[in-house]
Coordinates of C-alpha atoms in Angstrom, one line a residue:
M1 CA 17.2 -1.9 20.5
N2 CA 16.5 -5.6 21.0
I3 CA 12.8 -5.7 21.8
L4 CA 12.7 -9.4 22.6
Q5 CA 12.4 -9.4 26.4
T6 CA 12.6 -12.5 28.6
I7 CA 9.2 -13.1 30.1
I8 CA 9.2 -14.9 33.4
T9 CA 6.5 -16.1 35.7
S10 CA 5.5 -13.4 38.2
S11 CA 7.0 -13.4 41.7
L12 CA 5.1 -12.7 44.8
L13 CA 6.7 -10.5 47.5
T14 CA 5.6 -9.0 50.7
L15 CA 7.5 -5.9 51.6
T16 CA 7.4 -3.4 54.4
I17 CA 6.9 0.2 53.5
Q18 CA 10.3 1.8 53.1
A19 CA 11.2 5.4 53.6
S20 CA 11.3 7.5 50.5
A21 CA 14.6 8.2 48.9
Q22 CA 15.8 11.8 48.9
T23 CA 15.2 12.2 45.2
A24 CA 12.5 14.9 44.8
P25 CA 9.6 14.2 42.4
A26 CA 10.3 15.7 39.0
T27 CA 8.5 18.8 37.8
S28 CA 5.3 18.5 35.9
Y29 CA 4.2 21.2 33.4
K30 CA 0.5 20.3 33.7
P31 CA -1.2 20.9 37.1
V32 CA -2.6 17.7 38.7
S33 CA -6.2 19.1 38.8
Y34 CA -6.2 20.2 35.1
S35 CA -7.5 18.2 32.2
N36 CA -5.7 20.2 29.5
P37 CA -3.5 19.5 27.7
I38 CA -4.4 15.8 27.6
S39 CA -0.7 14.8 27.7
S40 CA 1.9 16.3 29.8
N41 CA 4.8 15.0 27.7
V42 CA 3.8 14.5 24.1
F43 CA 3.4 17.3 21.6
C44 CA 0.5 16.6 19.2
A45 CA -1.7 18.7 16.9
D46 CA -4.5 18.7 14.3
P47 CA -6.9 16.3 16.2
T48 CA -9.5 13.9 14.9
A49 CA -11.5 11.4 16.9
F50 CA -14.1 8.7 17.0
E51 CA -15.9 6.6 19.6
Y52 CA -15.5 2.9 19.6
N53 CA -16.4 0.2 22.2
G54 CA -16.9 2.8 24.9
R55 CA -13.6 4.6 24.4
L56 CA -12.8 7.9 22.6
Y57 CA -9.8 7.5 20.3
V58 CA -8.0 10.7 19.3
Y59 CA -5.4 10.9 16.6
G60 CA -3.1 13.8 15.7
S61 CA 0.0 15.1 13.9
N62 CA 3.2 14.0 15.8
D63 CA 4.7 17.3 16.7
S64 CA 7.0 15.4 19.1
Q65 CA 8.7 13.8 16.1
Q66 CA 9.4 17.3 14.7
F67 CA 10.5 18.5 18.1
V68 CA 13.2 15.9 18.4
A69 CA 14.2 16.4 14.7
S70 CA 14.5 20.1 15.2
G71 CA 16.8 19.7 18.2
K72 CA 14.1 20.9 20.5
K73 CA 14.5 24.4 19.3
G74 CA 13.3 26.9 16.7
S75 CA 9.9 27.2 15.1
N76 CA 8.0 24.1 14.1
P77 CA 8.5 23.6 10.3
Y78 CA 6.4 20.4 10.2
S79 CA 8.7 18.8 7.7
A80 CA 9.8 15.8 9.8
I81 CA 6.3 14.7 10.8
R82 CA 5.8 11.3 9.3
S83 CA 3.8 9.6 12.0
I84 CA 0.4 9.9 13.8
V85 CA 0.0 9.9 17.5
V86 CA -2.8 7.9 19.2
F87 CA -4.5 8.5 22.5
S88 CA -7.7 7.0 24.0
T89 CA -9.8 7.5 27.1
D90 CA -13.1 6.4 28.6
D91 CA -13.3 9.0 31.4
M92 CA -12.0 12.2 29.6
V93 CA -9.3 12.9 32.2
N94 CA -7.0 9.8 32.2
W95 CA -5.5 9.2 28.7
T96 CA -3.7 6.2 27.4
F97 CA -0.9 7.0 25.0
H98 CA -0.8 4.2 22.5
G99 CA 2.3 5.4 20.7
T100 CA 2.5 6.3 17.0
I101 CA 1.5 5.0 13.6
D102 CA 4.5 5.1 11.3
V103 CA 2.7 6.5 8.2
K104 CA 5.9 6.5 6.1
K105 CA 6.3 2.8 6.7
V106 CA 2.7 2.0 5.8
C107 CA 2.5 4.3 2.8
S108 CA 6.0 4.3 1.4
W109 CA 5.1 6.9 -1.3
S110 CA 4.3 9.5 1.4
G111 CA 6.7 12.2 2.7
N112 CA 4.6 13.6 5.6
S113 CA 1.5 12.8 7.7
W114 CA -0.3 15.9 8.8
A115 CA -3.8 16.5 10.1
P116 CA -5.4 13.1 10.1
S117 CA -9.1 12.3 9.9
A118 CA -10.1 9.0 11.3
T119 CA -13.4 7.0 11.1
W120 CA -14.7 3.5 11.1
R121 CA -17.6 1.3 9.9
I122 CA -19.0 -2.2 9.9
N123 CA -18.3 -3.8 6.6
D124 CA -20.5 -6.2 4.6
N125 CA -18.9 -9.2 6.5
G126 CA -20.0 -7.7 9.8
Q127 CA -16.5 -6.8 10.8
P128 CA -15.2 -3.3 11.9
E129 CA -12.9 -1.5 9.5
F130 CA -10.9 1.6 10.5
F131 CA -9.7 4.3 8.1
I132 CA -7.2 7.1 8.7
Y133 CA -6.9 9.8 6.0
F134 CA -3.9 12.1 6.2
A135 CA -2.3 15.1 4.4
N136 CA 1.0 14.3 2.6
G137 CA 2.2 17.8 3.2
A138 CA 0.1 20.3 1.4
S139 CA 0.2 18.3 -1.9
N140 CA -2.2 15.4 -1.6
I141 CA -4.2 13.2 0.7
G142 CA -3.6 9.5 1.5
V143 CA -5.5 6.8 3.3
M144 CA -4.6 3.8 5.5
K145 CA -6.9 0.9 6.5
G146 CA -6.8 -1.2 9.7
S147 CA -8.6 -3.9 11.6
S148 CA -8.6 -2.1 14.9
P149 CA -8.3 1.5 16.2
L150 CA -4.6 0.8 16.6
G151 CA -4.0 -1.3 13.5
P152 CA -2.2 -3.0 12.0
F153 CA -2.7 -0.4 9.3
K154 CA -2.0 -1.1 5.6
S155 CA -2.1 1.0 2.5
P156 CA -5.0 0.1 0.2
R157 CA -3.4 2.2 -2.5
T158 CA 0.0 2.7 -4.1
S159 CA -0.4 6.5 -4.4
A160 CA -2.4 9.4 -2.9
M161 CA -6.2 9.2 -2.9
I162 CA -6.8 12.8 -3.7
Q163 CA -4.4 15.1 -5.7
G164 CA -4.5 18.6 -7.1
N165 CA -5.5 17.3 -10.5
S166 CA -8.3 15.0 -9.2
P167 CA -11.6 15.8 -10.9
G168 CA -13.1 19.0 -9.5
V169 CA -10.3 19.9 -7.2
A170 CA -8.4 22.5 -9.1
P171 CA -7.8 25.3 -8.4
C172 CA -6.7 24.4 -4.8
N173 CA -3.7 26.0 -3.2
W174 CA -3.2 23.3 -0.5
C175 CA -4.7 19.8 -1.2
F176 CA -4.7 18.8 2.5
D177 CA -6.5 18.7 5.9
P178 CA -9.1 15.9 5.2
G179 CA -12.3 15.7 7.2
V180 CA -14.3 12.5 6.8
V181 CA -17.8 11.5 7.9
V182 CA -19.7 8.2 7.4
L183 CA -23.5 8.6 7.1
D184 CA -26.0 6.2 8.6
N185 CA -26.8 4.9 5.0
G186 CA -23.1 4.0 4.6
E187 CA -22.2 7.0 2.4
T188 CA -18.8 8.5 3.1
W189 CA -17.9 12.2 2.4
I190 CA -14.6 14.0 2.7
G191 CA -13.9 17.8 3.0
F192 CA -10.4 19.1 2.3
G193 CA -8.4 22.0 0.9
G194 CA -6.9 25.3 2.0
G195 CA -4.4 28.1 1.5
D196 CA -4.5 31.4 -0.2
P197 CA -7.3 32.4 -2.6
Q198 CA -7.4 30.4 -5.8
G199 CA -9.6 31.9 -8.5
G200 CA -11.4 33.9 -5.8
N201 CA -10.9 36.6 -3.2
N202 CA -10.3 36.8 0.5
L203 CA -14.0 36.5 1.3
Q204 CA -14.5 33.5 -1.1
P205 CA -11.0 32.1 -1.7
G206 CA -12.3 29.0 -3.6
N207 CA -9.8 26.7 -1.9
A208 CA -12.3 24.3 -0.1
C209 CA -13.7 21.1 -1.5
I210 CA -16.0 18.3 -0.6
A211 CA -16.4 14.9 -2.3
K212 CA -18.2 11.6 -2.0
L213 CA -16.1 8.5 -1.6
K214 CA -16.8 5.1 -3.2
K215 CA -18.0 2.2 -1.2
N216 CA -14.4 1.1 -0.6
M217 CA -13.8 4.5 1.1
T218 CA -10.4 4.7 -0.7
E219 CA -11.5 6.5 -4.0
I220 CA -13.4 9.6 -4.9
D221 CA -16.8 8.8 -6.4
G222 CA -17.1 11.2 -9.3
K223 CA -15.7 14.6 -8.7
A224 CA -15.1 17.1 -5.9
Y225 CA -17.4 20.1 -5.4
K226 CA -16.3 23.6 -4.2
L227 CA -17.4 24.8 -0.8
P228 CA -18.4 28.5 -0.5
A229 CA -16.8 28.8 2.9
P230 CA -16.2 32.5 3.8
Y231 CA -12.6 33.3 4.6
H232 CA -11.7 29.7 4.5
F233 CA -8.1 28.7 5.2
E234 CA -7.7 25.1 6.5
A235 CA -8.8 22.5 9.1
S236 CA -11.8 20.8 7.3
E237 CA -14.0 18.5 9.4
L238 CA -17.5 17.1 8.8
N239 CA -20.3 16.0 11.1
I240 CA -23.9 14.9 10.5
M241 CA -26.6 16.4 12.8
D242 CA -30.2 15.5 12.3
G243 CA -29.6 14.5 8.7
K244 CA -27.7 17.7 7.8
F245 CA -24.0 18.2 6.9
V246 CA -22.1 20.4 9.3
Y247 CA -18.8 21.5 7.9
T248 CA -16.2 23.2 10.2
Y249 CA -13.0 25.0 9.3
C250 CA -10.5 27.5 10.3
S251 CA -10.8 31.0 8.9
S252 CA -7.9 32.8 7.2
F253 CA -5.6 35.5 8.4
K254 CA -6.5 37.8 5.5
P255 CA -7.9 41.3 6.0
R256 CA -11.7 41.5 6.4
D257 CA -13.7 43.8 4.0
N258 CA -16.8 45.2 5.9
S259 CA -18.4 46.3 2.7
A260 CA -18.0 43.0 1.0
W261 CA -19.3 41.2 4.2
N262 CA -22.4 43.3 4.4
T263 CA -23.2 42.5 0.8
Y264 CA -22.6 38.8 1.5
K265 CA -25.0 38.9 4.5
K266 CA -27.8 40.5 2.3
Q267 CA -27.2 38.0 -0.4
H268 CA -27.5 35.0 2.0
N269 CA -30.0 36.5 4.4
I270 CA -27.9 36.0 7.5
T271 CA -27.1 38.3 10.4
V272 CA -23.8 37.0 11.8
G273 CA -20.6 39.0 11.5
A274 CA -17.4 38.1 9.6
P275 CA -15.2 35.7 11.5
N276 CA -12.1 36.9 13.3
T277 CA -8.8 35.6 12.0
G278 CA -7.9 32.0 12.9
T279 CA -11.2 31.1 14.3
M280 CA -13.3 27.9 13.9
C281 CA -16.4 28.5 11.7
Y282 CA -19.2 26.3 10.5
M283 CA -21.7 25.9 7.6
V284 CA -24.7 23.7 7.2
T285 CA -26.5 22.0 4.3
D286 CA -28.6 19.1 3.3
D287 CA -27.2 19.0 -0.2
P288 CA -23.3 19.1 -0.1
T289 CA -23.0 19.2 -3.9
N290 CA -25.1 22.4 -4.3
P291 CA -23.0 25.5 -3.4
D292 CA -26.1 27.7 -3.0
S293 CA -27.5 25.4 -0.3
W294 CA -24.8 26.0 2.2
E295 CA -25.6 28.4 5.1
Y296 CA -22.8 30.1 7.0
K297 CA -23.6 29.9 10.7
G298 CA -20.8 31.8 12.3
V299 CA -17.9 31.2 14.7
Y300 CA -17.9 28.6 17.5
G301 CA -14.2 28.2 18.3
P302 CA -11.8 31.0 19.2
H303 CA -8.2 31.0 18.3
P304 CA -6.3 29.3 21.2
G305 CA -3.8 32.2 21.4
T306 CA -0.8 30.1 22.3
S307 CA -0.1 28.6 18.9
D308 CA 0.3 30.1 15.4
N309 CA -2.6 28.2 13.9
N310 CA -5.9 26.6 14.8
H311 CA -7.3 23.2 14.1
S312 CA -10.1 21.4 15.9
H313 CA -12.6 18.5 15.8
L314 CA -16.1 18.5 17.1
Q315 CA -16.8 15.1 18.6
K316 CA -19.8 13.5 20.4
F317 CA -18.8 11.0 23.1
Q318 CA -21.2 9.3 25.5
G319 CA -23.9 11.8 24.6
T320 CA -21.8 14.9 25.1
Y321 CA -20.1 17.1 22.5
Y322 CA -16.5 18.1 22.9
H323 CA -14.3 20.6 21.2
I324 CA -10.9 18.9 20.7
Y325 CA -8.2 21.3 19.5
H326 CA -4.5 22.1 19.7
S327 CA -2.8 24.9 21.6
G328 CA 0.7 25.9 22.7
A329 CA -0.2 25.5 26.4
L330 CA 2.3 22.7 27.2
L331 CA 5.2 24.4 25.4
K332 CA 4.4 27.7 27.1
A333 CA 4.3 26.0 30.6
M334 CA 7.6 24.3 29.9
K335 CA 9.2 27.6 28.8
D336 CA 7.8 29.5 31.7
G337 CA 9.1 26.8 34.0
K338 CA 12.5 26.9 32.3
A339 CA 12.3 23.2 31.4
P340 CA 15.9 22.1 30.6
E341 CA 14.7 20.0 27.7
V342 CA 13.2 23.0 25.8
A343 CA 15.2 25.8 24.2
S344 CA 13.9 29.3 24.6
S345 CA 13.7 29.6 20.8
A346 CA 11.2 26.6 20.5
S347 CA 7.8 27.7 19.2
N348 CA 4.6 26.3 17.8
F349 CA 5.1 22.8 19.1
R350 CA 1.4 22.1 19.9
S351 CA -0.5 19.9 22.3
L352 CA -4.1 18.6 22.4
C353 CA -6.8 20.0 24.6
V354 CA -10.5 19.4 25.2
N355 CA -13.3 21.7 26.3
L356 CA -17.1 21.2 26.4
A357 CA -19.2 22.2 23.4
T358 CA -22.9 23.0 23.5
V359 CA -24.7 21.8 20.4
N360 CA -28.3 21.7 19.4
E361 CA -28.5 18.9 16.9
S362 CA -32.0 19.7 15.6
T363 CA -31.0 23.3 14.7
Q364 CA -27.3 22.5 14.1
K365 CA -26.4 25.4 16.3
I366 CA -23.0 25.3 18.0
D367 CA -22.6 27.8 20.9
P368 CA -19.2 29.6 21.2
V369 CA -16.8 27.4 23.1
A370 CA -14.8 28.7 26.0
L371 CA -11.2 27.5 26.0
D372 CA -9.3 27.0 29.3
N373 CA -6.6 24.7 30.7
K374 CA -8.8 23.4 33.5
G375 CA -10.6 21.4 30.8
V376 CA -13.5 18.9 31.2
P377 CA -14.6 16.9 34.2
A378 CA -14.4 13.1 34.4
I379 CA -17.5 11.3 33.2
K380 CA -16.7 8.2 35.4
N381 CA -14.3 7.1 38.1
F382 CA -11.1 5.2 37.4
D383 CA -10.9 1.4 38.1
P384 CA -7.6 0.5 39.9
Y385 CA -8.6 -3.2 39.9
Q386 CA -8.2 -3.5 36.1
Q387 CA -4.7 -4.0 34.7
Q388 CA -3.7 -0.4 33.7
E389 CA -0.9 0.4 31.3
A390 CA 1.8 2.7 32.7
E391 CA 1.1 5.0 29.7
T392 CA -2.4 5.7 31.1
M393 CA -2.2 9.0 33.1
A394 CA -3.7 12.4 33.8
T395 CA -0.3 14.0 34.1
S396 CA 3.3 13.1 34.9
G397 CA 6.8 14.4 35.7
G398 CA 10.1 13.3 34.3
V399 CA 8.6 10.6 32.0
N400 CA 10.1 9.7 28.7
Y401 CA 8.8 7.1 26.2
E402 CA 11.3 4.6 24.9
D403 CA 10.1 4.9 21.3
F404 CA 7.4 7.4 20.3
T405 CA 8.6 7.8 16.7
N406 CA 9.0 4.1 15.7
T407 CA 12.3 4.9 14.0
K408 CA 14.3 1.7 14.2
S409 CA 16.6 0.2 11.5
V410 CA 15.7 -3.4 12.3
T411 CA 12.6 -4.7 14.1
S412 CA 10.4 -7.7 14.4
I413 CA 6.8 -6.7 14.3
N414 CA 4.0 -8.5 16.1
D415 CA 0.7 -7.6 14.5
N416 CA -1.5 -9.4 17.0
K417 CA -3.1 -6.2 18.2
N418 CA -1.6 -3.1 16.8
D419 CA 1.4 -1.5 15.1
A420 CA 0.9 1.8 16.9
S421 CA 3.5 1.1 19.6
E422 CA 6.0 -1.5 18.6
N423 CA 8.3 -0.7 21.5
L424 CA 6.2 1.5 23.7
Q425 CA 7.3 1.5 27.3
I426 CA 8.0 4.2 29.9
K427 CA 11.6 4.8 30.7
M428 CA 11.7 6.0 34.3
K429 CA 14.5 7.8 36.2
A430 CA 14.8 8.7 39.9
G431 CA 12.1 11.2 40.7
A432 CA 9.9 10.4 37.7
W433 CA 6.2 9.8 38.3
T434 CA 2.8 9.3 36.7
M435 CA -0.6 10.1 38.1
V436 CA -4.2 9.0 37.5
R437 CA -7.3 10.8 38.8
L438 CA -10.4 9.6 40.7
A439 CA -9.3 6.0 41.5
D440 CA -12.2 4.3 43.1
F441 CA -11.3 1.5 45.5
G442 CA -14.9 1.0 46.7
D443 CA -16.0 -0.2 50.1
E444 CA -14.1 -3.4 50.3
G445 CA -10.8 -1.9 49.4
A446 CA -7.4 -2.9 47.9
R447 CA -5.1 -5.3 49.8
S448 CA -2.3 -5.9 47.3
F449 CA -0.6 -4.1 44.5
T450 CA 1.2 -5.5 41.4
A451 CA 3.6 -3.7 39.1
R452 CA 5.4 -5.0 36.0
V453 CA 8.8 -3.3 35.9
R454 CA 12.4 -4.0 34.9
G455 CA 15.8 -2.6 36.0
K456 CA 16.7 -1.6 39.6
G457 CA 14.8 0.9 41.7
T458 CA 11.9 1.6 44.1
L459 CA 8.3 2.4 43.1
E460 CA 6.0 4.1 45.6
V461 CA 2.2 4.6 45.3
R462 CA 1.1 7.8 46.9
A463 CA -2.0 9.8 47.3
A464 CA 0.0 13.0 47.1
K465 CA 3.2 13.6 45.0
N466 CA 5.2 14.2 48.1
G467 CA 3.1 12.1 50.5
K468 CA 3.8 8.9 52.3
A469 CA 3.8 5.6 50.5
L470 CA 0.6 3.6 50.3
A471 CA 2.5 0.7 48.8
S472 CA 6.1 0.2 47.9
V473 CA 7.9 -2.1 45.5
S474 CA 11.7 -2.5 45.4
F475 CA 13.0 -4.4 42.4
D476 CA 16.3 -5.4 40.9
Y477 CA 16.1 -7.5 37.7
K478 CA 17.3 -6.9 34.2
A479 CA 14.3 -8.5 32.5
W480 CA 10.6 -7.8 32.9
K481 CA 9.2 -9.1 36.1
E482 CA 5.9 -8.8 38.0
Y483 CA 6.1 -7.8 41.7
T484 CA 3.1 -8.2 44.0
V485 CA 3.2 -6.6 47.5
T486 CA 0.7 -6.3 50.3
V487 CA -0.9 -2.9 51.0
P488 CA -0.3 -2.3 54.8
T489 CA -3.4 -0.2 55.2
V490 CA -6.4 -1.2 53.1
L491 CA -7.2 1.4 50.4
K492 CA -10.9 2.3 50.4
G493 CA -13.1 4.9 48.7
L494 CA -12.3 7.5 46.1
Y495 CA -8.8 8.9 45.7
D496 CA -8.7 12.2 43.8
Y497 CA -5.1 11.5 42.8
L498 CA -2.9 8.3 42.7
F499 CA 0.8 8.9 42.1
F500 CA 3.3 6.3 41.0
V501 CA 6.7 7.7 42.0
F502 CA 10.0 6.1 41.3
T503 CA 12.1 7.2 44.3
E504 CA 15.0 5.2 43.0
A505 CA 15.8 4.1 39.4
D506 CA 18.9 3.2 37.4
S507 CA 19.4 3.7 33.7
S508 CA 17.7 0.4 32.8
T509 CA 14.4 1.1 34.7
Y510 CA 11.2 0.8 32.8
F511 CA 7.5 0.7 33.8
D512 CA 4.9 -1.4 31.9
W513 CA 1.7 -1.8 33.9
W514 CA 0.1 -1.9 37.4
Q515 CA -3.0 -3.3 39.1
F516 CA -4.5 -3.4 42.6
S517 CA -6.3 -6.4 44.0
K518 CA -8.8 -6.9 46.8
E519 CA -7.1 -10.2 47.7
V520 CA -4.4 -10.8 50.2
P521 CA -2.1 -13.6 49.1
T522 CA -1.4 -15.9 52.1
D523 CA 0.4 -18.8 50.5
I524 CA 3.3 -18.0 48.0
N525 CA 3.3 -21.5 46.5
A526 CA -0.4 -21.6 45.9
V527 CA -0.6 -18.2 44.4
T528 CA 2.5 -18.9 42.2
R529 CA 0.9 -22.1 40.9
Q530 CA -2.4 -20.2 40.2
R531 CA -0.5 -17.6 38.1
T532 CA 1.4 -20.2 36.1
A533 CA -1.9 -22.0 35.3
N534 CA -3.2 -18.9 33.6
N535 CA -1.0 -19.9 30.6
Q536 CA -0.3 -16.2 29.8
T537 CA 1.0 -15.3 26.4
Y538 CA 2.9 -12.0 25.7
D539 CA 3.8 -10.1 22.5
L540 CA 7.3 -8.8 21.9
S541 CA 6.6 -5.6 23.7
G542 CA 5.9 -7.7 26.8
R543 CA 2.1 -7.0 26.8
K544 CA -0.3 -9.7 27.7
V545 CA -2.3 -11.1 24.7
E546 CA -5.8 -11.8 25.7
K547 CA -6.5 -14.1 22.8
V548 CA -3.9 -15.8 20.6
T549 CA -4.8 -15.5 16.9
K550 CA -3.3 -17.0 13.8
K551 CA -1.8 -13.7 12.8
K552 CA 1.9 -13.8 12.0
G553 CA 4.3 -12.8 14.8
I554 CA 6.6 -13.9 17.6
Y555 CA 5.1 -14.6 21.0
I556 CA 6.3 -15.6 24.4
Q557 CA 4.1 -18.4 25.9
N558 CA 4.9 -20.0 29.3
G559 CA 8.4 -18.5 29.1
K560 CA 9.1 -20.0 25.6
K561 CA 9.4 -18.3 22.2
V562 CA 6.6 -19.2 19.8
T563 CA 6.7 -18.1 16.1
I564 CA 3.5 -18.1 14.0
K565 CA 4.4 -17.8 10.3

């Protein structure tokens, strides 16, 4: 696909509200009032997360890539997963899909990209650095380094960072599932490993490790140490609470031996029971290199029930802890609803969910988490006066992304902001829609609406999926174009739901972004001159560039192509 679009100055139109076309809104497999799963159209698993600049960034294995490769049928074999999905939010109910990071392109030596662990720090030069560790199948662990949460990412190594023959690792059935934490003093630690018992038994399989990383965060510092994690299987993650290490993991599916567990409890002076199969467990220590210092604390996360395996991340965001995990909820809803794009044989294509977690940091106690599809409440209202990417939504129907796998034979890459979404746009069809929750228009209210679209069709903004239009934009242009229309009735106060429904759309229709304004344009020429004076610059995906840097790439400035070499 040619990703060089013609960028033109925005046009200002005043349109009357038109009657809706007869195309019914597409089916959604995520209820509008539910927060889980976080995406209604992207399969993703094995979550990791961090907070940065007031946003929560969540990364995961790209199950959608495997879904497409498998012909949307059969059980998920994970073999085609070579990219990492990125989402972010600042309110916990409306999520922006940033596309995918093509790990195979960044780390040419790799074959897979499973179960990432992401973190960041401020380096010695006072600049933020971002690291994503990933499992290259079950064989070894790689790392990528970037300058923003979305990249561009580069490989600081020419091979895996941790392998089965790395010091202290063997024996380890699966050298995978990294979990990384950066301490306040700058130290970085990584947990990893899994699989069947290696040199141990079902109770103590000997397949879990922890290691300190060097200051560059791309090499092991010394050797790895074995973790005495009862019934350990996979899904390592690390947190620091009140100066103590908290290691979380998924328990195995091996049989439990009551006699052996009773002996273990007496030896370690604990009272908790053995974990059920496939549950999230945790241990605590203040000395990660001393196996005898680890205390097993019990189970905090149940098995989701709708997926074959279990993998979660415990994340603190804006002062509240969240349990981020994967489940088969979206696939189940699609199969129950007889979605035409899903074969009845499809199984274990997972999606990300979030529920609240109750944590006492001073005692490192994590209460059992309750899993449900209703999910978490919003922590703030949504701002419709900010330019919002079309990929930001609480749920949707009939929406397809133009390129969520970044598999293109030829491409020009602009690295001004990120390489997570080289071609990310939403391809819309008649009846397709997106929705955001809790849009707050305030007391003054919105008087105009702008959308950046291309193709031919009609976009209606509604308060209900099948409701009347609050604003309507009709468009017919092959290139990207911004359309601004007046809102006939001023929109004030809080809207629980705000739908963007394409009542008409041809095969070339795409949706890029939208924004409301409190202003009513009264003079077309004046407003047009004001917009032109903004001297807007766009990248090749057609996204506005807030600040032009000296980074290499191709840009569109004032309608002209500019190349920075």
